[in-house]
C-alpha positions as a Markdown table, in Angstrom:
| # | Residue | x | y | z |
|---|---|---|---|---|
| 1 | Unk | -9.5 | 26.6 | 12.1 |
| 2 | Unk | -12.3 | 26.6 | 9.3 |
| 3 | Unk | -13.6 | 23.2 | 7.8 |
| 4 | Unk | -13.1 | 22.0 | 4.2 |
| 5 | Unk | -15.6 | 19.4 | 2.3 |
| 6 | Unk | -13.9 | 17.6 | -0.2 |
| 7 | Unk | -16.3 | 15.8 | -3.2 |
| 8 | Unk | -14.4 | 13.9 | -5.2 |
| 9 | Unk | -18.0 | 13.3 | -7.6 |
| 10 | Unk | -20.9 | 10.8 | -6.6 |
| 11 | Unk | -19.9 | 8.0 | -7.4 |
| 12 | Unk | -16.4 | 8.5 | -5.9 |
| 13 | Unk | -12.9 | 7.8 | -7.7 |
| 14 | Unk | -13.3 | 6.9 | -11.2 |
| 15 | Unk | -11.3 | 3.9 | -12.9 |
| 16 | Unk | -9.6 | 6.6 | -15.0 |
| 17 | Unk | -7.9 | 7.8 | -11.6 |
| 18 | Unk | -6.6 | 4.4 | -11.2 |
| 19 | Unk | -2.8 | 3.4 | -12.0 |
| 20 | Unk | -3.8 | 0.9 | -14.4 |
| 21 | Unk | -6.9 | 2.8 | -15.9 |
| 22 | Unk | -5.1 | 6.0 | -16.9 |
| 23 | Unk | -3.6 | 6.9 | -13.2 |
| 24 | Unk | -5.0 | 10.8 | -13.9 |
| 25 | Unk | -4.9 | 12.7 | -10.6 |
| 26 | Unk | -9.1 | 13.0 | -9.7 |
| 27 | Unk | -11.4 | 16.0 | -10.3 |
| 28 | Unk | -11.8 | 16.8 | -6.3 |
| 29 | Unk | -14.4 | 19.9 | -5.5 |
| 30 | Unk | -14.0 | 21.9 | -2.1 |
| 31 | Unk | -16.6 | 23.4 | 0.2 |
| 32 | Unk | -15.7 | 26.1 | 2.7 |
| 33 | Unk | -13.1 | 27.9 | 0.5 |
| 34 | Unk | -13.5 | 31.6 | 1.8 |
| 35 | Unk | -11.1 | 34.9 | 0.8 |
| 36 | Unk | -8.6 | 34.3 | 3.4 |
| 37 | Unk | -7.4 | 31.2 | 1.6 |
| 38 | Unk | -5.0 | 31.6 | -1.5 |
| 39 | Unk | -3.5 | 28.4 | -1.6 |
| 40 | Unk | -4.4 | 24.4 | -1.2 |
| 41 | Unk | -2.2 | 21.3 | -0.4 |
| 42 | Unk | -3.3 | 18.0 | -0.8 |
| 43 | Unk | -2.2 | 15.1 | 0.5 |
| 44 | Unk | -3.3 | 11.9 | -0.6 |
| 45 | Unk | -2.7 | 8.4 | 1.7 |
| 46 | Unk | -4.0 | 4.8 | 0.2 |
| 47 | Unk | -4.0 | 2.2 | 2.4 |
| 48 | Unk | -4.4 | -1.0 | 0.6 |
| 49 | Unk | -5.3 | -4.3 | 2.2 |
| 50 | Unk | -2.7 | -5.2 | 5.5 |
| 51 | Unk | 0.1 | -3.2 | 3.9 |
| 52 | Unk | 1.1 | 0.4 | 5.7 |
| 53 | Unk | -0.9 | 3.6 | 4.5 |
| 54 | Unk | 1.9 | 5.2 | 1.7 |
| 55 | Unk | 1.2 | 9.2 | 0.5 |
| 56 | Unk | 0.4 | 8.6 | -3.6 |
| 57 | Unk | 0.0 | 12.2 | -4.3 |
| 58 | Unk | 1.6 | 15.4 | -2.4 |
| 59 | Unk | 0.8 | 18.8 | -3.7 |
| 60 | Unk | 0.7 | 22.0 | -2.6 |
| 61 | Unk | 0.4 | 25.5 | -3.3 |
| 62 | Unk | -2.6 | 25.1 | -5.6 |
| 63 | Unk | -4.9 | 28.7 | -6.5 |
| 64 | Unk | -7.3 | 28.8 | -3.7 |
| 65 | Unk | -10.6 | 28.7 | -6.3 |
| 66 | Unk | -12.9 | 26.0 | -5.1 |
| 67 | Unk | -11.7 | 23.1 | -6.9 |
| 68 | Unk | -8.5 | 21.0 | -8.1 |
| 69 | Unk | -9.1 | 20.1 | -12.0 |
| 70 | Unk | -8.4 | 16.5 | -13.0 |
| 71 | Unk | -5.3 | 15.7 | -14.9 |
| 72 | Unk | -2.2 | 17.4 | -13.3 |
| 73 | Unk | 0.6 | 16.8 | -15.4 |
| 74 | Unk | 4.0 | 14.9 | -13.6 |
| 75 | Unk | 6.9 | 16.9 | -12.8 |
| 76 | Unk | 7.9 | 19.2 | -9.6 |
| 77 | Unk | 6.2 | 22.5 | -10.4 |
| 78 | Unk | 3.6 | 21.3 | -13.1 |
| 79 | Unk | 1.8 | 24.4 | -14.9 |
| 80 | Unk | -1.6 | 22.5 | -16.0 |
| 81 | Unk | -4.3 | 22.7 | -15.4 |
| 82 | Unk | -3.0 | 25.1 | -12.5 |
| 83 | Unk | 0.6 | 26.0 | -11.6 |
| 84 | Unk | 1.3 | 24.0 | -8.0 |
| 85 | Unk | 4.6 | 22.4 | -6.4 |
| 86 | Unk | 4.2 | 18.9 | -6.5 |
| 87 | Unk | 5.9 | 16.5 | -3.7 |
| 88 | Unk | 7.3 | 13.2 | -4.1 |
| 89 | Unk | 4.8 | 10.4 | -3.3 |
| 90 | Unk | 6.4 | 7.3 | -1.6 |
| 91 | Unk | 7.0 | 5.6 | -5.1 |
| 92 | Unk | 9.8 | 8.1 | -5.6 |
| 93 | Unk | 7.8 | 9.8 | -8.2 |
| 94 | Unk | 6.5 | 14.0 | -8.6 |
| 95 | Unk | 2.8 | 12.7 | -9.5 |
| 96 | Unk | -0.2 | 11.0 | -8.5 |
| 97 | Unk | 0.4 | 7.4 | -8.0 |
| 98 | Unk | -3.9 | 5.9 | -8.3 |
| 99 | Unk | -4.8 | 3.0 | -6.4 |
| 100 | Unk | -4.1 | -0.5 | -8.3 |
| 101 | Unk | -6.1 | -3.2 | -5.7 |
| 102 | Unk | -6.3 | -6.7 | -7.0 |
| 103 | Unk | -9.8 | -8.0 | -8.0 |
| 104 | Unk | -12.1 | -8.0 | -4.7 |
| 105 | Unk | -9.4 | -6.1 | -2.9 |
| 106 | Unk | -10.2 | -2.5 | -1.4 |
| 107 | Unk | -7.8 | 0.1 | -0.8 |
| 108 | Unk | -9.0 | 2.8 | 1.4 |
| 109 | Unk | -8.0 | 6.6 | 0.5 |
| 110 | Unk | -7.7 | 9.3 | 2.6 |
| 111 | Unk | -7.7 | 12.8 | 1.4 |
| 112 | Unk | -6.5 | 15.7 | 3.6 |
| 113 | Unk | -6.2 | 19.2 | 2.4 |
| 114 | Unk | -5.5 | 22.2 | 3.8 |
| 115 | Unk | -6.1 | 26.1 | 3.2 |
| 116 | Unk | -3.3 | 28.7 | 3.6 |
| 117 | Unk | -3.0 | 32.4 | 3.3 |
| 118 | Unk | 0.4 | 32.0 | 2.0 |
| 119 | Unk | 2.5 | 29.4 | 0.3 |
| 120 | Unk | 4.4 | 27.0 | 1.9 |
| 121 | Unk | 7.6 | 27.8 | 0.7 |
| 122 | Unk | 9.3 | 24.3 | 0.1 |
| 123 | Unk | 11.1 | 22.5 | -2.5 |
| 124 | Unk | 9.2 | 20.1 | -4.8 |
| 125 | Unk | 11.9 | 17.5 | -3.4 |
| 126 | Unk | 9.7 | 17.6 | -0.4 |
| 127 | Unk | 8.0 | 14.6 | 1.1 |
| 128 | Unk | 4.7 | 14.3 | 2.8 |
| 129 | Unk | 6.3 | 14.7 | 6.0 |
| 130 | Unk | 8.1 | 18.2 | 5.7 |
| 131 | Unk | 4.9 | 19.0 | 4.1 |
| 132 | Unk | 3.2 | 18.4 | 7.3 |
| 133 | Unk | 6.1 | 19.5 | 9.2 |
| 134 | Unk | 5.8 | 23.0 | 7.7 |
| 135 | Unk | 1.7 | 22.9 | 7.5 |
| 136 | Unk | 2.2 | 23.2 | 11.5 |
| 137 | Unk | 3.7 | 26.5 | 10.9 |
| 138 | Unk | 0.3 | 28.6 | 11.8 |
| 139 | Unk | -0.5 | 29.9 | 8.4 |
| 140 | Unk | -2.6 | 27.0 | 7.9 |
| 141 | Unk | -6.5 | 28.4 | 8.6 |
| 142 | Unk | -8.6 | 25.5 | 7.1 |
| 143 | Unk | -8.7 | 21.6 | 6.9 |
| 144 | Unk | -10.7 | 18.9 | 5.8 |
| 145 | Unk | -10.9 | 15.3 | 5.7 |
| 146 | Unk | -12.7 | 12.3 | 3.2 |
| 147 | Unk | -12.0 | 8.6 | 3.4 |
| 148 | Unk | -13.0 | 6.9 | 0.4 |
| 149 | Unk | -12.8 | 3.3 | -0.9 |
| 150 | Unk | -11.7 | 1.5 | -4.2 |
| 151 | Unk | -12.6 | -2.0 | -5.0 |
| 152 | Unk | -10.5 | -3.8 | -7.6 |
């Protein structure tokens, strides 16, 4: 399986990607991305403090070009800023859910995505874990991994 970089920008997740700042899904660039790979999914875990890690963003069958644009617009099969099926996140919601730590509290996030040659072929009603269920399926051919922190 090939390797994926993920950059989500140099200073990491801006406040504007936070629930409270503007909760905008993140501009998140990709290295690796090579002609065999038409499609990305994303999922996004924030662990916060001693509670359980839950998904805050699920989507999937993004164009393959190198990069996922900020500002994804709610809803099952958004259109902008590029058509994609979009999961729920464990808030019951078809969106990205950004982190919302208390002051001096960090939540640690943990982006996984994935590069397919063909899409996954799921309903949007989809959670993270038939997501991963059907990522198993061998049409998967790259991956990549970036843990990140927030401090409120």
């Amino acid at each position: 399986m090939d390797s994926l970089t993920i950059n989500i920008g140099k200073n990491g997740l801006t406040p504007s990607s936070t629930f409270n700042g503007g909760n905008i899904s993140p501009n998140i660039t990709l290295g690796g991305v090579n002609a065999d790979m038409q499609y990305i999914t994303l999922i996004v875990q924030n662990k916060s403090g001693s509670e359980p890690s839950k998904c805050i963003w699920c989507i999937w069958d993004i164009p393959s070009v190198g990069y996922i644009p900020p500002g994804y617009e709610e809803g099952g099969k958004p259109s902008f800023p590029f058509p994609a099926i979009q999961g729920i996140n464990d808030f019951g919601e078809h969106a990205w859910h950004g982190p919302s730590p208390g002051l001096g509290v960090t939540d640690r996030l943990m982006f996984q995505v994935f590069g397919r040659n063909e899409p996954l072929g799921i309903s949007y009603d989809s959670n993270m874990d038939k997501v991963i269920e059907k990522l198993r399926d061998g049409k998967t051919v790259a991956y990549g991994y970036l843990e990140t922190i927030y401090m409120g």
